[in-house]
XYZ file of C-alpha atoms in Angstrom:
273
model
C -9.728 16.086 -22.152
C -12.277 15.447 -19.415
C -14.956 13.799 -21.535
C -17.566 15.760 -19.566
C -18.450 19.477 -19.818
C -19.255 21.598 -16.772
C -22.337 20.505 -14.877
C -25.560 22.359 -15.631
C -28.228 23.158 -13.079
C -31.048 20.617 -12.942
C -34.235 21.698 -14.714
C -36.499 20.327 -11.969
C -36.205 18.980 -8.476
C -37.478 15.538 -9.476
C -35.564 12.666 -7.916
C -35.303 8.979 -8.708
C -34.381 5.688 -7.107
C -31.732 3.616 -8.849
C -32.052 -0.041 -7.861
C -28.653 -1.568 -8.334
C -26.029 -4.124 -7.282
C -22.372 -3.190 -6.775
C -21.015 -6.270 -8.593
C -23.339 -6.171 -11.628
C -21.936 -4.730 -14.900
C -25.431 -4.217 -16.282
C -26.367 -2.147 -13.240
C -23.127 -0.211 -13.673
C -24.338 0.932 -17.087
C -27.409 2.576 -15.587
C -25.430 4.097 -12.735
C -22.871 5.653 -15.087
C -25.641 7.201 -17.177
C -27.392 8.665 -14.114
C -24.115 10.119 -12.865
C -23.201 11.432 -16.319
C -26.367 13.523 -16.507
C -26.211 14.422 -12.790
C -29.775 13.186 -12.351
C -30.687 13.397 -8.645
C -31.112 9.880 -7.346
C -30.776 7.536 -4.424
C -28.810 4.408 -5.276
C -30.234 1.399 -3.452
C -28.484 -1.973 -3.318
C -31.191 -4.577 -3.931
C -29.191 -7.722 -4.763
C -26.934 -9.079 -2.045
C -24.361 -11.857 -1.976
C -24.411 -12.964 1.639
C -21.911 -15.683 2.639
C -23.080 -18.209 5.208
C -20.842 -19.213 8.090
C -17.597 -20.659 6.713
C -18.252 -19.394 3.173
C -16.300 -16.887 1.090
C -17.926 -14.493 -1.352
C -17.120 -16.824 -4.257
C -19.084 -19.619 -2.548
C -22.382 -17.705 -2.633
C -24.347 -19.066 -5.582
C -27.469 -16.897 -5.580
C -28.656 -13.442 -4.630
C -30.764 -12.304 -1.746
C -33.259 -9.975 -3.431
C -34.768 -6.946 -1.743
C -38.590 -6.892 -2.029
C -38.255 -3.437 -3.612
C -36.687 -4.800 -6.802
C -39.277 -7.576 -7.028
C -41.960 -4.910 -6.749
C -40.659 -3.038 -9.791
C -39.121 -5.771 -11.970
C -40.959 -9.029 -12.693
C -37.749 -11.065 -12.283
C -35.960 -8.886 -9.767
C -33.123 -7.809 -12.068
C -31.065 -4.610 -12.106
C -30.771 -1.794 -12.982
C -34.203 -0.332 -12.320
C -35.008 3.381 -12.326
C -38.187 4.581 -10.640
C -39.340 7.985 -9.452
C -38.701 8.760 -5.802
C -42.350 8.371 -4.789
C -42.768 5.214 -6.911
C -45.885 6.595 -8.582
C -44.765 6.093 -12.184
C -43.964 2.806 -13.966
C -40.388 1.672 -13.406
C -37.819 1.642 -16.211
C -35.492 -1.344 -16.535
C -33.069 -3.151 -18.864
C -29.627 -1.586 -18.718
C -29.514 -0.120 -22.218
C -33.075 1.192 -21.934
C -32.033 2.894 -18.687
C -29.088 4.539 -20.455
C -31.355 5.984 -23.145
C -33.912 6.953 -20.504
C -31.424 9.348 -18.925
C -31.068 11.110 -22.279
C -34.867 11.218 -22.544
C -35.124 12.891 -19.139
C -32.820 15.615 -20.417
C -34.661 15.934 -23.736
C -37.986 16.228 -21.878
C -36.614 19.063 -19.733
C -36.857 17.044 -16.531
C -33.087 17.285 -16.158
C -30.650 19.525 -18.033
C -27.851 16.984 -17.863
C -24.618 17.231 -19.803
C -23.618 15.961 -23.252
C -26.094 13.514 -24.810
C -25.197 9.838 -24.677
C -26.701 9.336 -28.129
C -26.308 11.832 -30.993
C -29.168 14.188 -31.829
C -28.903 13.542 -35.579
C -31.265 10.648 -36.480
C -28.774 8.871 -38.743
C -25.891 9.245 -36.300
C -28.177 8.065 -33.481
C -29.208 4.998 -35.481
C -25.586 4.134 -36.217
C -24.678 4.557 -32.542
C -27.516 2.207 -31.569
C -26.162 -0.371 -34.013
C -22.762 -0.147 -32.313
C -24.396 -0.407 -28.875
C -26.204 -3.584 -29.934
C -23.051 -5.030 -31.482
C -20.857 -4.457 -28.427
C -23.597 -5.638 -26.069
C -23.612 -8.969 -27.888
C -19.923 -9.261 -28.718
C -18.111 -7.771 -25.705
C -20.465 -8.524 -22.823
C -21.593 -11.953 -23.980
C -18.159 -13.242 -24.969
C -16.715 -12.195 -21.615
C -18.986 -14.775 -20.000
C -18.179 -17.363 -22.660
C -14.613 -17.261 -21.354
C -15.519 -17.209 -17.679
C -18.402 -19.665 -17.373
C -17.895 -22.725 -19.661
C -16.073 -25.730 -18.261
C -14.401 -26.883 -21.505
C -11.242 -25.189 -22.732
C -12.221 -25.138 -26.410
C -15.297 -23.030 -25.715
C -13.263 -20.688 -23.521
C -10.583 -20.218 -26.194
C -13.194 -19.463 -28.857
C -14.951 -17.054 -26.516
C -11.669 -15.240 -25.870
C -10.932 -14.909 -29.573
C -14.403 -13.474 -30.109
C -13.878 -11.110 -27.176
C -10.552 -9.930 -28.598
C -12.099 -9.541 -32.054
C -14.837 -7.305 -30.658
C -12.318 -5.112 -28.826
C -10.210 -4.852 -32.000
C -13.281 -3.594 -33.821
C -13.937 -1.141 -31.011
C -10.475 0.411 -31.110
C -10.351 0.428 -34.928
C -13.558 2.500 -35.061
C -12.899 4.925 -32.209
C -13.134 8.587 -33.222
C -11.383 10.095 -30.234
C -10.575 9.343 -26.620
C -14.116 7.912 -26.485
C -15.865 5.862 -29.135
C -17.856 8.664 -30.782
C -15.287 11.396 -30.164
C -14.571 13.780 -27.322
C -17.318 12.758 -24.907
C -18.672 9.643 -23.263
C -21.511 7.970 -25.165
C -23.921 5.059 -24.886
C -21.490 3.031 -26.995
C -18.768 3.432 -24.365
C -21.197 2.557 -21.587
C -22.335 -0.573 -23.446
C -18.814 -2.031 -23.458
C -16.980 -0.438 -20.523
C -18.083 -2.594 -17.548
C -16.679 -5.761 -19.152
C -13.586 -4.060 -20.552
C -12.911 -2.742 -17.033
C -13.219 -6.262 -15.638
C -10.843 -7.634 -18.273
C -8.319 -4.780 -18.459
C -8.179 -3.158 -15.020
C -9.274 -6.053 -12.843
C -7.601 -8.827 -14.865
C -10.606 -11.045 -14.232
C -10.167 -13.442 -17.156
C -6.485 -14.220 -16.626
C -7.082 -14.467 -12.872
C -9.544 -17.305 -13.377
C -8.472 -18.751 -16.732
C -4.707 -18.121 -16.899
C -2.272 -15.818 -18.681
C -3.348 -17.012 -22.134
C -6.569 -15.105 -21.534
C -4.935 -11.723 -20.917
C -5.230 -8.802 -23.335
C -1.879 -7.854 -24.853
C -1.024 -4.278 -23.862
C 0.654 -3.517 -27.168
C -2.055 -4.900 -29.430
C -4.825 -3.346 -27.351
C -3.045 -0.123 -26.425
C -6.017 2.023 -27.484
C -8.381 -0.104 -25.391
C -6.148 0.314 -22.329
C -6.067 4.088 -22.941
C -9.829 4.208 -23.439
C -10.517 2.249 -20.248
C -8.278 4.660 -18.341
C -10.007 7.671 -19.923
C -13.369 6.282 -18.818
C -12.124 5.540 -15.305
C -10.905 9.121 -14.986
C -14.414 10.514 -15.514
C -16.170 11.368 -12.235
C -19.356 9.740 -13.561
C -17.502 6.455 -14.030
C -15.044 6.617 -11.132
C -17.829 6.643 -8.551
C -19.181 3.352 -9.966
C -15.922 1.379 -9.799
C -16.025 -1.489 -7.271
C -13.113 -2.745 -5.203
C -11.172 -5.029 -7.542
C -10.379 -7.872 -5.150
C -13.927 -7.926 -3.837
C -15.202 -8.015 -7.412
C -12.931 -10.949 -8.263
C -14.374 -12.813 -5.300
C -17.911 -12.115 -6.456
C -17.174 -13.637 -9.870
C -15.874 -16.903 -8.447
C -19.375 -18.361 -8.742
C -19.288 -17.813 -12.507
C -15.808 -19.280 -12.875
C -16.827 -22.346 -10.879
C -20.113 -22.726 -12.743
C -22.263 -22.386 -9.635
C -23.894 -18.994 -10.257
C -27.672 -19.217 -9.960
C -28.307 -16.118 -12.028
C -30.094 -15.456 -15.315
C -26.742 -15.188 -17.092
C -25.404 -18.351 -15.519
C -28.581 -20.197 -16.495
C -28.411 -18.861 -20.062
C -24.799 -19.977 -20.514
C -25.469 -23.433 -19.105
C -28.407 -23.745 -21.524
C -26.104 -23.036 -24.473
C -27.287 -19.461 -24.969
C -25.365 -16.184 -24.941
C -25.458 -13.789 -21.986
C -27.520 -11.237 -23.939
C -30.197 -13.907 -24.468
C -30.923 -14.329 -20.762
C -34.628 -14.142 -19.948
C-alpha cells in the first residue's frame, strides 16, 4: 500500500515559497503537506545553525535568521507559506499550514491528492481533535524528555510520551492513522516519532531506559516505516547523525529557541509564544 494515489495534474500554475529549516520538526509538517499535494513550491532554508570556529553543531545555541522569514512571520518562525511573488499574506503555524494545503486543493488552486482531513464534517472534527491531542502529547512530551535537567521530569515525560504513542497505535485504522492514506493526524505526530524511533534521539542523549520497546510499539515502528516509504515524506528526512548534532543544544539546555525558552519557563512545547 503506497499511502498516496497517482499524482494529478495541477489545476493552476500558481507557485509558493516554503520557508523552512531542515532540522525543525514543525517545518517538516508543512513540507510533508506541500509534497503530499504536489503543490509547486520553492523550499527556502531561513533558519541556520552556523558553528563558529572550534564549535560543533551541538554548540550552536541560536539561529541565524534570514530577513525573508522575519518579513513574513513576526517572530521569524517556520514553516511559512507565501505565494511566489509575495503579494498575499503569508500563512504560518505548522498545523495551519497543513490544513492550508488542503484548502488550496478545495479552492481549485491545486488538484492535489487525497485530502489530509476528511470531507465529512464530523469525521473532520474528530480528526482535528486527534491532531490537537498528538500535538500536545507526542510533540511536547518529546521535549520534556530531552530538555529538562532533572531525571524525575525526564522519566515522567517519557512515560507520557509512551502513553501517547500507545493511544496512537490503539486507535489506528490502517497502515496510517485514519486508514489507507496519510492524514493530518499522521503529520502531527510523525516528525517526533521519526526522531524517537528511526533516529534514536532520546536514548542517544538520555540512555537506553528512554528507548521505545520494539515489541510493545511494533505498530508504531511499522507506521513510522510506512510514512518514511512515502515519497512525500522521504524527501523531508534529514541526515540522522547531523540531526542528532543539531539537537545537542536541547539536550544540554542551551537552545535559545522559543521551545527551549518555554520548557525552561515550566511550560510545554506547544505553549511556546
